[in-house]
Tab-separated table of C-alpha atoms in Angstrom:
chain	number	residue	atom	x	y	z
Q	5	UNK	CA	-31.516	11.042	-5.369
Q	6	UNK	CA	-31.075	8.969	-8.425
Q	7	UNK	CA	-31.260	5.075	-8.550
Q	8	UNK	CA	-27.548	4.981	-8.918
Q	9	UNK	CA	-26.901	7.349	-5.778
Q	10	UNK	CA	-29.304	5.667	-3.405
Q	11	UNK	CA	-27.104	2.494	-2.814
Q	12	UNK	CA	-24.027	4.547	-2.232
Q	13	UNK	CA	-25.581	6.538	0.367
Q	14	UNK	CA	-26.791	3.462	2.390
Q	15	UNK	CA	-23.175	2.154	1.856
Q	16	UNK	CA	-21.519	5.250	3.127
Q	17	UNK	CA	-23.695	5.156	6.385
Q	18	UNK	CA	-22.839	1.611	6.869
Q	19	UNK	CA	-19.027	2.344	6.521
Q	20	UNK	CA	-19.180	5.345	8.847
Q	21	UNK	CA	-20.666	3.132	11.463
Q	22	UNK	CA	-17.851	0.500	11.263
Q	23	UNK	CA	-15.401	3.298	11.496
Q	24	UNK	CA	-16.743	4.713	14.666
Q	25	UNK	CA	-17.177	1.209	16.159
Q	26	UNK	CA	-13.374	0.579	15.612
Q	27	UNK	CA	-10.556	1.952	17.335
Q	28	UNK	CA	-8.635	-0.839	19.311
Q	29	UNK	CA	-4.893	-0.119	19.347
Q	30	UNK	CA	-2.840	-3.027	18.681
Q	31	UNK	CA	0.212	-1.127	20.163
Q	32	UNK	CA	2.739	-2.073	17.400
Q	33	UNK	CA	3.306	-1.125	13.843
Q	34	UNK	CA	4.376	-2.711	10.679
Q	35	UNK	CA	5.600	-0.848	7.680
Q	36	UNK	CA	5.094	-1.059	4.611
Q	37	UNK	CA	1.923	-3.087	4.417
Q	38	UNK	CA	2.201	-3.747	0.573
Q	39	UNK	CA	5.433	-4.686	-1.342
Q	40	UNK	CA	6.324	-5.477	-4.949
Q	41	UNK	CA	9.221	-7.622	-5.928
Q	42	UNK	CA	10.146	-7.860	-9.618
Q	43	UNK	CA	12.236	-10.883	-11.208
Q	44	UNK	CA	12.696	-9.073	-14.353
Q	45	UNK	CA	14.619	-6.321	-12.627
Q	46	UNK	CA	16.383	-8.684	-10.207
Q	47	UNK	CA	14.469	-6.957	-7.144
Q	48	UNK	CA	14.121	-9.909	-5.350
Q	49	UNK	CA	14.510	-8.698	-1.634
Q	50	UNK	CA	13.218	-6.152	0.403
Q	51	UNK	CA	12.729	-5.029	4.221
Q	52	UNK	CA	9.721	-4.578	6.340
Q	53	UNK	CA	9.928	-2.522	9.845
Q	54	UNK	CA	8.315	-3.663	13.080
Q	55	UNK	CA	8.057	-0.908	15.732
Q	56	UNK	CA	7.114	-1.689	19.323
Q	57	UNK	CA	5.039	1.174	20.766
Q	58	UNK	CA	4.169	-0.655	23.869
Q	59	UNK	CA	5.810	-0.184	27.277
Q	60	UNK	CA	6.760	-4.011	27.320
Q	61	UNK	CA	9.015	-6.242	25.291
Q	62	UNK	CA	7.355	-7.625	22.013
Q	63	UNK	CA	8.027	-10.967	20.690
Q	64	UNK	CA	7.166	-11.649	17.022
Q	65	UNK	CA	7.738	-14.412	14.517
Q	66	UNK	CA	7.634	-13.737	10.826
Q	67	UNK	CA	6.174	-16.531	8.486
Q	68	UNK	CA	5.893	-16.294	4.666
Q	69	UNK	CA	2.666	-17.855	3.059
Q	70	UNK	CA	1.556	-18.023	-0.542
Q	71	UNK	CA	-1.664	-16.306	-1.076
Q	72	UNK	CA	-4.282	-17.937	-3.311
Q	73	UNK	CA	-7.312	-16.065	-4.454
Q	74	UNK	CA	-10.365	-18.008	-5.612
Q	75	UNK	CA	-13.015	-16.949	-8.171
Q	76	UNK	CA	-15.315	-15.750	-5.247
Q	77	UNK	CA	-12.698	-13.744	-3.778
Q	78	UNK	CA	-12.163	-16.194	-0.837
Q	79	UNK	CA	-8.571	-16.657	0.085
Q	80	UNK	CA	-6.358	-19.788	0.908
Q	81	UNK	CA	-3.005	-19.268	2.575
Q	82	UNK	CA	-0.162	-22.053	2.154
Q	83	UNK	CA	3.110	-22.103	3.837
Q	84	UNK	CA	5.850	-20.859	1.398
Q	85	UNK	CA	9.112	-21.380	3.623
Q	86	UNK	CA	10.841	-22.710	0.780
Q	87	UNK	CA	10.284	-19.504	-1.595
Q	88	UNK	CA	11.546	-17.220	0.917
Q	89	UNK	CA	14.428	-16.465	3.347
Q	90	UNK	CA	13.377	-14.400	6.363
Q	91	UNK	CA	15.873	-12.755	8.629
Q	92	UNK	CA	15.612	-12.564	11.419
Q	93	UNK	CA	12.681	-14.921	11.622
Q	94	UNK	CA	12.261	-14.255	15.323
Q	95	UNK	CA	12.591	-11.028	17.155
Q	96	UNK	CA	12.335	-9.453	20.715
Q	97	UNK	CA	11.824	-5.952	20.451
Q	98	UNK	CA	12.530	-3.588	23.145
Q	99	UNK	CA	9.728	-0.866	24.083
Q	100	UNK	CA	10.189	2.122	21.836
Q	101	UNK	CA	12.583	0.138	19.451
Q	102	UNK	CA	12.091	-1.063	15.717
Q	103	UNK	CA	13.490	-4.241	14.130
Q	104	UNK	CA	14.098	-4.351	10.336
Q	105	UNK	CA	13.359	-7.677	8.686
Q	106	UNK	CA	14.735	-8.902	5.415
Q	107	UNK	CA	12.626	-10.793	3.211
Q	108	UNK	CA	14.361	-12.439	0.216
Q	109	UNK	CA	12.748	-14.543	-2.481
Q	110	UNK	CA	14.772	-17.745	-3.168
Q	111	UNK	CA	12.378	-19.792	-5.247
Q	112	UNK	CA	12.188	-20.303	-8.997
Q	113	UNK	CA	13.603	-17.174	-10.751
Q	114	UNK	CA	11.983	-18.135	-14.043
Q	115	UNK	CA	8.287	-18.161	-12.935
Q	116	UNK	CA	5.821	-17.933	-16.002
Q	117	UNK	CA	3.080	-16.101	-13.715
Q	118	UNK	CA	3.490	-13.714	-10.826
Q	119	UNK	CA	2.658	-14.772	-7.631
Q	120	UNK	CA	1.089	-13.325	-4.261
Q	121	UNK	CA	2.443	-13.997	-0.721
Q	122	UNK	CA	1.982	-12.623	2.418
Q	123	UNK	CA	4.475	-11.920	5.177
Q	124	UNK	CA	2.654	-12.671	8.593
Q	125	UNK	CA	3.958	-10.951	11.359
Q	126	UNK	CA	2.748	-13.010	14.323
Q	127	UNK	CA	2.929	-11.903	17.863
Q	128	UNK	CA	4.009	-14.439	20.188
Q	129	UNK	CA	1.753	-14.567	23.192
Q	130	UNK	CA	3.501	-14.439	26.692
Q	131	UNK	CA	1.674	-15.204	29.753
Q	132	UNK	CA	3.185	-13.311	33.022
Q	133	UNK	CA	4.138	-15.424	36.051
Q	134	UNK	CA	0.702	-15.567	38.283
Q	135	UNK	CA	-1.489	-14.186	35.396
Q	136	UNK	CA	-4.730	-15.985	35.066
Q	137	UNK	CA	-6.771	-13.954	32.486
Q	138	UNK	CA	-6.638	-13.829	28.705
Q	139	UNK	CA	-3.754	-12.964	26.683
Q	140	UNK	CA	-4.369	-11.173	23.470
Q	141	UNK	CA	-2.020	-11.697	20.455
Q	142	UNK	CA	-2.204	-9.471	17.206
Q	143	UNK	CA	-0.884	-10.293	13.874
Q	144	UNK	CA	-0.243	-8.313	10.822
Q	145	UNK	CA	-0.240	-9.543	6.992
Q	146	UNK	CA	2.094	-7.796	4.734
Q	147	UNK	CA	1.029	-8.224	1.077
Q	148	UNK	CA	3.938	-9.273	-1.170
Q	149	UNK	CA	3.462	-9.379	-4.829
Q	150	UNK	CA	6.332	-11.379	-6.792
Q	151	UNK	CA	6.172	-10.047	-10.522
Q	152	UNK	CA	7.345	-12.575	-13.036
Q	153	UNK	CA	9.674	-11.201	-15.948
Q	154	UNK	CA	7.833	-9.347	-18.628
Q	155	UNK	CA	4.488	-10.207	-16.675
Q	156	UNK	CA	1.191	-8.153	-17.897
Q	157	UNK	CA	-2.216	-8.523	-17.219
Q	158	UNK	CA	-4.932	-8.944	-19.923
Q	159	UNK	CA	-8.345	-8.273	-18.344
Q	160	UNK	CA	-11.838	-8.386	-19.983
Q	161	UNK	CA	-15.409	-8.627	-18.743
Q	162	UNK	CA	-17.254	-11.973	-18.936
Q	163	UNK	CA	-20.665	-13.073	-17.889
Q	164	UNK	CA	-23.068	-10.305	-16.390
Q	165	UNK	CA	-26.266	-10.852	-14.233
Q	166	UNK	CA	-28.305	-9.079	-11.736
Q	167	UNK	CA	-30.833	-10.155	-9.051
Q	168	UNK	CA	-32.443	-8.332	-6.087
Q	169	UNK	CA	-29.220	-7.893	-4.323
Q	170	UNK	CA	-27.270	-6.350	-7.019
Q	171	UNK	CA	-25.338	-6.776	-10.066
Q	172	UNK	CA	-22.955	-9.622	-10.782
Q	173	UNK	CA	-20.044	-9.840	-13.320
Q	174	UNK	CA	-16.843	-11.660	-14.114
Q	175	UNK	CA	-13.620	-10.253	-14.917
Q	176	UNK	CA	-11.260	-12.650	-17.083
Q	177	UNK	CA	-7.491	-12.232	-16.547
Q	178	UNK	CA	-5.701	-13.820	-19.534
Q	179	UNK	CA	-2.372	-12.495	-18.685
Q	180	UNK	CA	0.510	-13.283	-16.665
Q	181	UNK	CA	0.445	-10.498	-14.127
Q	182	UNK	CA	-2.033	-9.716	-11.376
Q	183	UNK	CA	-4.667	-7.194	-11.911
Q	184	UNK	CA	-6.452	-4.943	-9.432
Q	185	UNK	CA	-10.174	-4.252	-9.963
Q	186	UNK	CA	-9.634	-0.876	-7.767
Q	187	UNK	CA	-6.772	0.267	-10.362
Q	188	UNK	CA	-9.329	0.743	-12.992
Q	189	UNK	CA	-12.635	2.428	-13.212
Q	190	UNK	CA	-15.938	0.259	-14.136
Q	191	UNK	CA	-18.486	1.872	-16.576
Q	192	UNK	CA	-21.983	0.461	-16.209
Q	193	UNK	CA	-24.520	1.260	-18.828
Q	194	UNK	CA	-28.177	0.528	-18.974
Q	195	UNK	CA	-29.914	1.625	-22.194
Q	196	UNK	CA	-29.009	5.238	-22.756
Q	197	UNK	CA	-27.897	5.820	-19.198
Q	198	UNK	CA	-24.498	4.832	-17.738
Q	199	UNK	CA	-22.551	5.596	-14.645
Q	200	UNK	CA	-18.738	5.233	-14.059
Q	201	UNK	CA	-17.511	3.875	-10.747
Q	202	UNK	CA	-14.026	5.380	-9.806
Q	203	UNK	CA	-11.395	3.163	-8.201
Q	204	UNK	CA	-12.094	4.890	-4.692
Q	205	UNK	CA	-15.899	3.749	-5.141
Q	206	UNK	CA	-14.790	0.289	-6.037
Q	207	UNK	CA	-12.634	0.133	-2.974
Q	208	UNK	CA	-15.648	0.809	-0.658
Q	209	UNK	CA	-17.844	-1.566	-2.583
Q	210	UNK	CA	-15.315	-4.576	-3.259
Q	211	UNK	CA	-13.685	-6.313	-0.409
Q	212	UNK	CA	-10.873	-8.208	-2.556
Q	213	UNK	CA	-10.157	-6.548	-5.784
Q	214	UNK	CA	-7.433	-9.049	-6.664
Q	215	UNK	CA	-7.586	-10.817	-10.163
Q	216	UNK	CA	-4.649	-13.476	-10.442
Q	217	UNK	CA	-3.025	-14.375	-13.566
Q	218	UNK	CA	-4.906	-16.700	-15.976
Q	219	UNK	CA	-7.814	-16.557	-13.748
Q	220	UNK	CA	-11.417	-15.430	-13.450
Q	221	UNK	CA	-12.862	-13.373	-10.614
Q	222	UNK	CA	-16.718	-12.972	-9.753
Q	223	UNK	CA	-17.625	-9.688	-8.320
Q	224	UNK	CA	-20.758	-8.343	-6.846
Q	225	UNK	CA	-21.813	-4.740	-6.648
Q	226	UNK	CA	-24.748	-4.229	-4.144
Q	227	UNK	CA	-26.502	-1.726	-6.457
Q	228	UNK	CA	-30.284	-2.320	-6.199
Q	229	UNK	CA	-33.194	-0.630	-8.060
Q	230	UNK	CA	-31.611	-0.936	-11.399
Q	231	UNK	CA	-33.862	0.103	-14.304
Q	232	UNK	CA	-34.853	-2.611	-16.938
Q	233	UNK	CA	-32.706	-3.101	-19.968
Q	234	UNK	CA	-29.477	-4.679	-21.193
Q	235	UNK	CA	-26.487	-4.219	-19.182
Q	236	UNK	CA	-23.308	-3.537	-20.445
Q	237	UNK	CA	-20.000	-3.256	-18.383
Q	238	UNK	CA	-16.644	-2.074	-19.362
Q	239	UNK	CA	-13.215	-1.628	-17.754
Q	240	UNK	CA	-11.578	1.864	-18.119
């Protein structure tokens, strides 16, 4: 096993443990989970579907939030009621039935940069008469990307460093559209040796791949035991 493959083997074992530990059914479904609106083509409206797979009524509320991604990958969510019209904003879905919800962008039609939002489907907890236990409510977040007219991403690699925990590098987006690191491959070269990380591998290694317009993102790859030598990283 090479120094490149050892960290991936450990990571695969950890991911398998997480999958085996998961399995709690939330008993309702939302689709799709990712949407793209495009101001350039006047595609500013879309529909999500909420299906109640329970045997009781499902009350939900749909709230739009602006999604702000920081350099370290952490996120902030800010109310975006003025940017979207949601119909219906509230629904009571019967068992086995589905509810279509229309999301329409009504904000600035001349945005310079693309934006990211989340359509948060919030279950409204309901306590039954005489019930004294804990009521669980489940929320879904649908990723909504609003593409500015003629927006394009323009990414490059910035600072590169390493320590005992792995490899750190910056990706700079000088463009007006979002970029996703998991839509690219990353080639790491140390001396004469190199490895190409495919998008699927990056998806396992990186929790948040989003690179916002006109922003810099910091990424960490938990690849230990790297050989000595100058490190070069390129995006392919």
